[in-house]
Every structure is written in structure tokens, then in C-alpha cells.
Amino acid sequence: MAALISPIVVSCCSLASTTYSVVKRKLRRPTNHEEPICPSCSESPAMSASRSSADQILAHLHRVEQERHQRAHEPTLGARVRDVKSYQHQRFARSHSALLESPRYCEASTFFLEHLYGPEDFSNRDDQFARVVPAMVKLFPADVIDTVAALAELHAISEHLDTRMATHISEDAPLDRAAYVRAWQATGEANLRRRQIDLSVDIGKRLDRLTRNPLIRHSLRMMRGPAKAAGLSELQKFLEAGFEAFRAMRGANDFLERIDQQERRLADELDAAEPPFQSDTLIEMLP
């Protein structure tokens, strides 16, 4: 999953317009049920947790930026990373062709293909996301923030693995099936690969629940003007596309289960593959 902001962020930004006034009222009118203030500091436990979540999210974004910085200073590495991303874009289309051809799932599959597995440079969108993180963690409940943190972790893992893969790609040979398998095996990190799949599916499940909120679509559209004025237009466009893609499925359980099964089947096959890498699974799922 190469792009930072999965559709889950739709919920976060779009709900801001409907929850901000409630948050302000809570801040102005403390109740007897509020959490006690930490004796050693001026922050409540909830505020401290929010600060920790923001730090965690921003730390993952910093890891992503470090990967990009390394590639920028090693042009040949940057070129190979782009090759890896392009190949994985083709790979997703091949592995999940049935979903892309499904009337019910084609929109969500296309969103995954173009926005999560696409080779496009998402630096501007990531920068826009980083700008709203500090405010986001103050406005939204813990389950939403935990999902955003998982999303940022997924992005950092994906960029790390892409860089590692690229270091095992030859500059002089085309990136074909055999070269991809060899690079995958040389990279290793099987546990991190499974963590990547786990996070992807978990975020999708959380998103599916959140996009059922009837207020989200209306409030998201209301954010167009403020987002443009704040220089967040790329982020806003992404959020709307992600929301519409998941909403159109009318339930994502089957979609996510099929993604999960295919990705795990391919990962297991890639780990165990032997030359000349011509197994039925590899031929079926790799370009």
C-alpha cells in the first residue's frame, strides 16, 4: 500500500464540521464526569493520549519522508523504486482482475489500484495530511485516531519495503516476474509483509463501519471550500473519491476477505518460490 491516506481519513476530516461545535461546548463547560487532571502535568489523560497519538502518526510520516529523502539523493535508487511501484500496480490489476471487473467492487478496486498501489508521487497529499494531524487528534475519538495511526504505519511499512525491494533490482535488466520474485526473497521481512496485509484489512473494516454514518457524505462536501482555502485540495479530492468508492460497495466484508486471501496466497508463494518461478500461482498473479 504505497500511498499514505487510505479512505479512512474521509471519516476524520468530514466529521470535523459536525463535531467541532460539540467539542467546543465540552471545552467551555466542564462537567463532574470529566477525567481527572494528571497530578504531574496540566494535561488530562485523554489530552496526553491525543498528544501521543499525534506523535506516533507524525513519526510514521517522518519515516516515509526519510525514505523519499534517501531516494532523492540516490537517483538510480529512486528510479528503481518507481519501477517497483509500477510493477506492483500491474500486479494488483492482474491479481484482482475479478474485483476490477465486478460491477459491485470495480469502483473500490480501482481506488485501491490508482490511489494505494499506483506509481504516482503522493508527496503533496502526504504533506497536506501531516498539516491536519495535530488538530485531528484533538477532535476525534480514540478509535478513529487509532485507525489513522494504523494507516500511517501501513504507509511507512510500504515505503520501507519498496525501498528495500528496489535495492535488489538490477539497473540494467527489466523488472519481470523472475526479477521481482528474486527481489522479494532477497528483501525478506516476512513478518512485516504479513503486518502490511493485516493493517490493510483492518483499516478497510474500520472504514466500512465509519462510512455508514449518514452525516459523512454531506459534511465531506461541505469541507470542499474550507479545504481549498487551506491548501488541502488534493487531500479533499482523495477523501471524496475514497468515501464514494467504499460507500458504493454497500458492505466491504466480501471485498476485504478476497483481498486478504489473494494477498496472503501470493505472499506465501513468493516466499517459497524456486527458479524458474513458473508456478501456476505466480503465472496467474504476476505480470
mmCIF file of C-alpha atoms in Angstrom:
data_model
loop_
_atom_site.group_PDB
_atom_site.id
_atom_site.type_symbol
_atom_site.label_atom_id
_atom_site.label_comp_id
_atom_site.label_asym_id
_atom_site.label_seq_id
_atom_site.Cartn_x
_atom_site.Cartn_y
_atom_site.Cartn_z
ATOM 1 C CA MET A 1 0.000 0.000 0.000
ATOM 2 C CA ALA A 2 2.064 2.795 -1.279
ATOM 3 C CA ALA A 3 0.004 5.862 -0.597
ATOM 4 C CA LEU A 4 -0.447 7.420 2.781
ATOM 5 C CA ILE A 5 -4.073 8.284 3.196
ATOM 6 C CA SER A 6 -6.466 5.392 2.885
ATOM 7 C CA PRO A 7 -10.160 6.269 2.597
ATOM 8 C CA ILE A 8 -10.403 6.053 6.405
ATOM 9 C CA VAL A 9 -9.277 9.649 6.596
ATOM 10 C CA VAL A 10 -12.540 10.565 4.895
ATOM 11 C CA SER A 11 -14.276 9.997 8.178
ATOM 12 C CA CYS A 12 -11.828 12.104 10.119
ATOM 13 C CA CYS A 13 -11.902 15.234 8.023
ATOM 14 C CA SER A 14 -15.551 15.088 7.060
ATOM 15 C CA LEU A 15 -16.795 14.640 10.589
ATOM 16 C CA ALA A 16 -14.881 17.717 11.736
ATOM 17 C CA SER A 17 -17.587 20.111 10.620
ATOM 18 C CA THR A 18 -20.250 18.235 12.581
ATOM 19 C CA THR A 19 -18.257 17.581 15.759
ATOM 20 C CA TYR A 20 -16.299 20.795 16.244
ATOM 21 C CA SER A 21 -19.139 22.696 17.897
ATOM 22 C CA VAL A 22 -19.712 19.807 20.303
ATOM 23 C CA VAL A 23 -16.036 19.749 21.199
ATOM 24 C CA LYS A 24 -16.062 23.485 21.842
ATOM 25 C CA ARG A 25 -19.054 23.156 24.177
ATOM 26 C CA LYS A 26 -17.287 20.439 26.114
ATOM 27 C CA LEU A 27 -14.225 22.596 26.473
ATOM 28 C CA ARG A 28 -16.257 25.582 27.690
ATOM 29 C CA ARG A 29 -18.479 23.667 30.079
ATOM 30 C CA PRO A 30 -16.556 21.110 32.144
ATOM 31 C CA THR A 31 -18.661 18.510 33.958
ATOM 32 C CA ASN A 32 -18.173 16.457 37.046
ATOM 33 C CA HIS A 33 -17.641 13.407 34.861
ATOM 34 C CA GLU A 34 -14.507 14.673 33.165
ATOM 35 C CA GLU A 35 -11.302 12.675 33.583
ATOM 36 C CA PRO A 36 -9.050 13.928 36.395
ATOM 37 C CA ILE A 37 -6.074 16.035 35.555
ATOM 38 C CA CYS A 38 -2.687 14.347 35.828
ATOM 39 C CA PRO A 39 -1.114 15.452 39.107
ATOM 40 C CA SER A 40 2.267 15.849 37.443
ATOM 41 C CA CYS A 41 1.150 17.905 34.447
ATOM 42 C CA SER A 42 -1.543 20.202 33.136
ATOM 43 C CA GLU A 43 -2.962 17.692 30.631
ATOM 44 C CA SER A 44 -5.772 15.242 31.241
ATOM 45 C CA PRO A 45 -5.138 11.566 30.366
ATOM 46 C CA ALA A 46 -7.213 11.998 27.199
ATOM 47 C CA MET A 47 -5.171 15.021 26.111
ATOM 48 C CA SER A 48 -1.957 13.166 26.863
ATOM 49 C CA ALA A 49 -3.134 10.205 24.783
ATOM 50 C CA SER A 50 -4.021 12.531 21.916
ATOM 51 C CA ARG A 51 -0.559 14.056 22.002
ATOM 52 C CA SER A 52 0.954 10.555 21.987
ATOM 53 C CA SER A 53 -1.193 9.551 19.008
ATOM 54 C CA ALA A 54 -0.169 12.654 17.098
ATOM 55 C CA ASP A 55 3.482 11.940 17.810
ATOM 56 C CA GLN A 56 3.044 8.353 16.647
ATOM 57 C CA ILE A 57 1.343 9.353 13.407
ATOM 58 C CA LEU A 58 3.889 12.060 12.667
ATOM 59 C CA ALA A 59 6.726 9.625 13.425
ATOM 60 C CA HIS A 60 5.399 7.265 10.748
ATOM 61 C CA LEU A 61 5.125 10.164 8.307
ATOM 62 C CA HIS A 62 8.703 11.116 9.139
ATOM 63 C CA ARG A 63 9.807 7.588 8.237
ATOM 64 C CA VAL A 64 8.079 7.985 4.883
ATOM 65 C CA GLU A 65 9.853 11.291 4.327
ATOM 66 C CA GLN A 66 13.192 9.673 5.177
ATOM 67 C CA GLU A 67 12.599 7.018 2.519
ATOM 68 C CA ARG A 68 11.890 9.727 -0.046
ATOM 69 C CA HIS A 69 14.928 11.714 1.044
ATOM 70 C CA GLN A 70 17.160 8.700 0.513
ATOM 71 C CA ARG A 71 15.739 8.129 -2.966
ATOM 72 C CA ALA A 72 16.115 11.788 -3.887
ATOM 73 C CA HIS A 73 19.835 11.623 -3.084
ATOM 74 C CA GLU A 74 20.303 8.349 -4.962
ATOM 75 C CA PRO A 75 18.709 8.884 -8.382
ATOM 76 C CA THR A 76 19.237 5.301 -9.524
ATOM 77 C CA LEU A 77 17.533 4.037 -6.366
ATOM 78 C CA GLY A 78 14.642 6.423 -6.944
ATOM 79 C CA ALA A 79 14.255 5.116 -10.492
ATOM 80 C CA ARG A 80 14.210 1.518 -9.301
ATOM 81 C CA VAL A 81 11.603 2.330 -6.626
ATOM 82 C CA ARG A 82 9.406 3.780 -9.359
ATOM 83 C CA ASP A 83 9.895 0.566 -11.330
ATOM 84 C CA VAL A 84 8.852 -1.472 -8.281
ATOM 85 C CA LYS A 85 5.754 0.653 -7.753
ATOM 86 C CA SER A 86 4.830 0.437 -11.429
ATOM 87 C CA TYR A 87 5.220 -3.337 -11.409
ATOM 88 C CA GLN A 88 3.122 -3.660 -8.258
ATOM 89 C CA HIS A 89 0.447 -1.515 -9.874
ATOM 90 C CA GLN A 90 0.311 -4.003 -12.743
ATOM 91 C CA ARG A 91 0.468 -6.873 -10.275
ATOM 92 C CA PHE A 92 -2.567 -5.677 -8.340
ATOM 93 C CA ALA A 93 -4.576 -5.334 -11.547
ATOM 94 C CA ARG A 94 -3.651 -8.877 -12.515
ATOM 95 C CA SER A 95 -4.131 -10.449 -9.076
ATOM 96 C CA HIS A 96 -7.518 -8.826 -8.532
ATOM 97 C CA SER A 97 -8.873 -8.689 -12.073
ATOM 98 C CA ALA A 98 -12.140 -10.317 -10.970
ATOM 99 C CA LEU A 99 -12.773 -7.495 -8.476
ATOM 100 C CA LEU A 100 -11.938 -4.865 -11.077
ATOM 101 C CA GLU A 101 -14.488 -6.419 -13.427
ATOM 102 C CA SER A 102 -17.195 -6.736 -10.772
ATOM 103 C CA PRO A 103 -19.987 -4.137 -11.012
ATOM 104 C CA ARG A 104 -20.194 -4.046 -7.223
ATOM 105 C CA TYR A 105 -16.474 -3.827 -6.481
ATOM 106 C CA CYS A 106 -14.968 -2.160 -9.531
ATOM 107 C CA GLU A 107 -15.007 1.354 -8.035
ATOM 108 C CA ALA A 108 -13.330 0.304 -4.786
ATOM 109 C CA SER A 109 -10.862 -1.893 -6.658
ATOM 110 C CA THR A 110 -9.968 0.963 -8.979
ATOM 111 C CA PHE A 111 -9.470 3.226 -5.972
ATOM 112 C CA PHE A 112 -7.055 0.698 -4.459
ATOM 113 C CA LEU A 113 -5.291 0.325 -7.791
ATOM 114 C CA GLU A 114 -4.831 4.025 -8.503
ATOM 115 C CA HIS A 115 -4.510 5.564 -5.041
ATOM 116 C CA LEU A 116 -2.917 2.813 -2.951
ATOM 117 C CA TYR A 117 -0.921 0.762 -5.455
ATOM 118 C CA GLY A 118 -0.371 3.461 -8.035
ATOM 119 C CA PRO A 119 3.107 4.654 -9.009
ATOM 120 C CA GLU A 120 2.145 8.318 -8.680
ATOM 121 C CA ASP A 121 4.116 10.567 -6.318
ATOM 122 C CA PHE A 122 1.840 11.387 -3.376
ATOM 123 C CA SER A 123 4.222 13.741 -1.575
ATOM 124 C CA ASN A 124 1.927 16.770 -1.757
ATOM 125 C CA ARG A 125 -1.004 14.830 -0.374
ATOM 126 C CA ASP A 126 1.125 13.439 2.437
ATOM 127 C CA ASP A 127 2.302 16.947 3.338
ATOM 128 C CA GLN A 128 -1.298 18.131 3.468
ATOM 129 C CA PHE A 129 -2.224 15.229 5.733
ATOM 130 C CA ALA A 130 0.648 15.996 8.133
ATOM 131 C CA ARG A 131 -0.644 19.546 8.485
ATOM 132 C CA VAL A 132 -4.031 18.416 9.843
ATOM 133 C CA VAL A 133 -2.812 15.664 12.189
ATOM 134 C CA PRO A 134 -2.349 17.868 15.307
ATOM 135 C CA ALA A 135 -5.894 19.213 15.035
ATOM 136 C CA MET A 136 -7.352 15.842 14.072
ATOM 137 C CA VAL A 137 -6.254 14.060 17.234
ATOM 138 C CA LYS A 138 -7.945 16.722 19.352
ATOM 139 C CA LEU A 139 -11.275 16.483 17.565
ATOM 140 C CA PHE A 140 -11.921 12.786 17.101
ATOM 141 C CA PRO A 141 -12.469 9.768 19.348
ATOM 142 C CA ALA A 142 -9.768 7.240 20.101
ATOM 143 C CA ASP A 143 -10.990 4.547 17.704
ATOM 144 C CA VAL A 144 -10.765 6.923 14.750
ATOM 145 C CA ILE A 145 -7.329 8.167 15.763
ATOM 146 C CA ASP A 146 -6.110 4.599 16.286
ATOM 147 C CA THR A 147 -7.199 3.826 12.735
ATOM 148 C CA VAL A 148 -5.338 6.824 11.361
ATOM 149 C CA ALA A 149 -2.250 5.706 13.288
ATOM 150 C CA ALA A 150 -2.566 2.248 11.736
ATOM 151 C CA LEU A 151 -2.881 3.886 8.339
ATOM 152 C CA ALA A 152 0.292 5.897 8.854
ATOM 153 C CA GLU A 153 2.100 2.756 9.997
ATOM 154 C CA LEU A 154 0.929 0.932 6.877
ATOM 155 C CA HIS A 155 2.249 3.712 4.684
ATOM 156 C CA ALA A 156 5.634 3.704 6.421
ATOM 157 C CA ILE A 157 5.946 -0.080 6.103
ATOM 158 C CA SER A 158 5.027 0.015 2.422
ATOM 159 C CA GLU A 159 7.551 2.719 1.585
ATOM 160 C CA HIS A 160 10.257 0.915 3.556
ATOM 161 C CA LEU A 161 9.620 -2.359 1.731
ATOM 162 C CA ASP A 162 9.547 -0.610 -1.656
ATOM 163 C CA THR A 163 12.962 0.896 -0.970
ATOM 164 C CA ARG A 164 14.347 -2.447 0.199
ATOM 165 C CA MET A 165 12.960 -4.194 -2.873
ATOM 166 C CA ALA A 166 14.498 -1.590 -5.141
ATOM 167 C CA THR A 167 17.974 -2.210 -3.747
ATOM 168 C CA HIS A 168 17.736 -5.754 -5.098
ATOM 169 C CA ILE A 169 16.613 -4.741 -8.601
ATOM 170 C CA SER A 170 19.211 -4.618 -11.345
ATOM 171 C CA GLU A 171 19.665 -1.299 -13.118
ATOM 172 C CA ASP A 172 20.396 -2.989 -16.422
ATOM 173 C CA ALA A 173 17.718 -5.677 -16.615
ATOM 174 C CA PRO A 174 13.937 -5.333 -16.967
ATOM 175 C CA LEU A 175 11.786 -5.900 -13.900
ATOM 176 C CA ASP A 176 9.958 -9.065 -14.882
ATOM 177 C CA ARG A 177 8.410 -11.898 -12.884
ATOM 178 C CA ALA A 178 11.697 -13.621 -12.063
ATOM 179 C CA ALA A 179 13.428 -10.370 -11.074
ATOM 180 C CA TYR A 180 10.508 -9.426 -8.837
ATOM 181 C CA VAL A 181 10.500 -12.787 -7.051
ATOM 182 C CA ARG A 182 14.260 -12.645 -6.509
ATOM 183 C CA ALA A 183 13.997 -9.114 -5.107
ATOM 184 C CA TRP A 184 11.115 -10.158 -2.827
ATOM 185 C CA GLN A 185 13.088 -13.083 -1.425
ATOM 186 C CA ALA A 186 16.277 -11.047 -1.021
ATOM 187 C CA THR A 187 14.295 -8.420 0.903
ATOM 188 C CA GLY A 188 12.790 -10.969 3.271
ATOM 189 C CA GLU A 189 10.937 -9.413 6.236
ATOM 190 C CA ALA A 190 8.076 -11.910 6.038
ATOM 191 C CA ASN A 191 6.595 -10.741 9.358
ATOM 192 C CA LEU A 192 6.491 -7.159 8.112
ATOM 193 C CA ARG A 193 4.771 -8.330 4.917
ATOM 194 C CA ARG A 194 2.043 -10.033 6.981
ATOM 195 C CA ARG A 195 1.725 -6.963 9.159
ATOM 196 C CA GLN A 196 1.172 -4.954 5.982
ATOM 197 C CA ILE A 197 -1.724 -7.209 4.967
ATOM 198 C CA ASP A 198 -3.195 -7.212 8.493
ATOM 199 C CA LEU A 199 -3.190 -3.422 8.610
ATOM 200 C CA SER A 200 -4.747 -3.101 5.157
ATOM 201 C CA VAL A 201 -7.664 -5.364 6.035
ATOM 202 C CA ASP A 202 -8.168 -3.873 9.490
ATOM 203 C CA ILE A 203 -8.255 -0.329 8.115
ATOM 204 C CA GLY A 204 -10.733 -1.417 5.450
ATOM 205 C CA LYS A 205 -13.045 -2.900 8.082
ATOM 206 C CA ARG A 206 -12.901 0.245 10.180
ATOM 207 C CA LEU A 207 -13.565 2.380 7.138
ATOM 208 C CA ASP A 208 -16.563 0.273 6.164
ATOM 209 C CA ARG A 209 -18.140 0.935 9.554
ATOM 210 C CA LEU A 210 -17.405 4.638 9.535
ATOM 211 C CA THR A 211 -18.678 5.333 6.025
ATOM 212 C CA ARG A 212 -22.127 4.093 7.023
ATOM 213 C CA ASN A 213 -22.604 7.266 9.058
ATOM 214 C CA PRO A 214 -25.279 9.270 7.178
ATOM 215 C CA LEU A 215 -23.679 12.594 8.136
ATOM 216 C CA ILE A 216 -20.360 11.878 6.485
ATOM 217 C CA ARG A 217 -21.203 12.439 2.822
ATOM 218 C CA HIS A 218 -22.927 15.770 3.434
ATOM 219 C CA SER A 219 -20.256 17.079 5.804
ATOM 220 C CA LEU A 220 -17.473 15.992 3.466
ATOM 221 C CA ARG A 221 -18.954 18.028 0.637
ATOM 222 C CA MET A 222 -19.236 20.988 2.964
ATOM 223 C CA MET A 223 -15.479 20.757 3.502
ATOM 224 C CA ARG A 224 -14.652 21.489 -0.173
ATOM 225 C CA GLY A 225 -14.463 25.259 0.229
ATOM 226 C CA PRO A 226 -12.530 25.290 3.509
ATOM 227 C CA ALA A 227 -10.163 22.601 2.214
ATOM 228 C CA LYS A 228 -9.373 24.624 -0.906
ATOM 229 C CA ALA A 229 -8.839 27.799 1.121
ATOM 230 C CA ALA A 230 -6.490 25.922 3.456
ATOM 231 C CA GLY A 231 -4.429 24.483 0.612
ATOM 232 C CA LEU A 232 -5.768 20.972 1.172
ATOM 233 C CA SER A 233 -7.494 20.440 -2.166
ATOM 234 C CA GLU A 234 -5.534 17.329 -3.155
ATOM 235 C CA LEU A 235 -6.342 15.709 0.158
ATOM 236 C CA GLN A 236 -10.012 16.656 -0.186
ATOM 237 C CA LYS A 237 -10.285 15.125 -3.663
ATOM 238 C CA PHE A 238 -8.712 11.929 -2.411
ATOM 239 C CA LEU A 239 -11.072 11.758 0.556
ATOM 240 C CA GLU A 240 -14.172 12.167 -1.578
ATOM 241 C CA ALA A 241 -13.006 9.518 -4.031
ATOM 242 C CA GLY A 242 -12.260 7.085 -1.213
ATOM 243 C CA PHE A 243 -15.574 7.688 0.506
ATOM 244 C CA GLU A 244 -17.609 7.182 -2.666
ATOM 245 C CA ALA A 245 -15.658 4.028 -3.551
ATOM 246 C CA PHE A 246 -16.344 2.331 -0.237
ATOM 247 C CA ARG A 247 -19.907 3.603 0.076
ATOM 248 C CA ALA A 248 -20.796 2.193 -3.340
ATOM 249 C CA MET A 249 -19.949 -1.358 -2.233
ATOM 250 C CA ARG A 250 -22.819 -1.480 0.276
ATOM 251 C CA GLY A 251 -20.647 -3.550 2.627
ATOM 252 C CA ALA A 252 -16.976 -4.403 2.282
ATOM 253 C CA ASN A 253 -16.642 -7.759 4.086
ATOM 254 C CA ASP A 254 -16.529 -9.929 0.973
ATOM 255 C CA PHE A 255 -14.279 -7.462 -0.848
ATOM 256 C CA LEU A 256 -11.778 -7.335 2.014
ATOM 257 C CA GLU A 257 -11.851 -11.099 2.521
ATOM 258 C CA ARG A 258 -10.991 -11.667 -1.117
ATOM 259 C CA ILE A 259 -8.178 -9.109 -0.979
ATOM 260 C CA ASP A 260 -6.865 -10.742 2.198
ATOM 261 C CA GLN A 261 -6.911 -14.272 0.766
ATOM 262 C CA GLN A 262 -5.261 -13.313 -2.503
ATOM 263 C CA GLU A 263 -2.528 -11.236 -0.879
ATOM 264 C CA ARG A 264 -1.667 -13.952 1.649
ATOM 265 C CA ARG A 265 -1.677 -16.650 -1.016
ATOM 266 C CA LEU A 266 0.700 -14.613 -3.157
ATOM 267 C CA ALA A 267 2.988 -13.729 -0.223
ATOM 268 C CA ASP A 268 3.278 -17.398 0.776
ATOM 269 C CA GLU A 269 4.040 -18.374 -2.811
ATOM 270 C CA LEU A 270 6.656 -15.644 -3.216
ATOM 271 C CA ASP A 271 8.401 -16.684 -0.010
ATOM 272 C CA ALA A 272 8.669 -20.328 -1.101
ATOM 273 C CA ALA A 273 9.116 -19.959 -4.868
ATOM 274 C CA GLU A 274 12.041 -21.645 -6.606
ATOM 275 C CA PRO A 275 13.544 -20.957 -10.041
ATOM 276 C CA PRO A 276 12.379 -20.706 -12.744
ATOM 277 C CA PHE A 277 9.400 -19.163 -10.848
ATOM 278 C CA GLN A 278 6.755 -20.630 -13.131
ATOM 279 C CA SER A 279 4.220 -21.985 -10.646
ATOM 280 C CA ASP A 280 0.531 -21.683 -11.501
ATOM 281 C CA THR A 281 0.021 -19.065 -8.764
ATOM 282 C CA LEU A 282 2.902 -16.866 -9.910
ATOM 283 C CA ILE A 283 1.854 -17.059 -13.544
ATOM 284 C CA GLU A 284 -1.732 -16.243 -12.554
ATOM 285 C CA MET A 285 -0.931 -13.304 -10.291
ATOM 286 C CA LEU A 286 2.304 -11.721 -11.559
ATOM 287 C CA PRO A 287 2.776 -9.881 -14.882
#
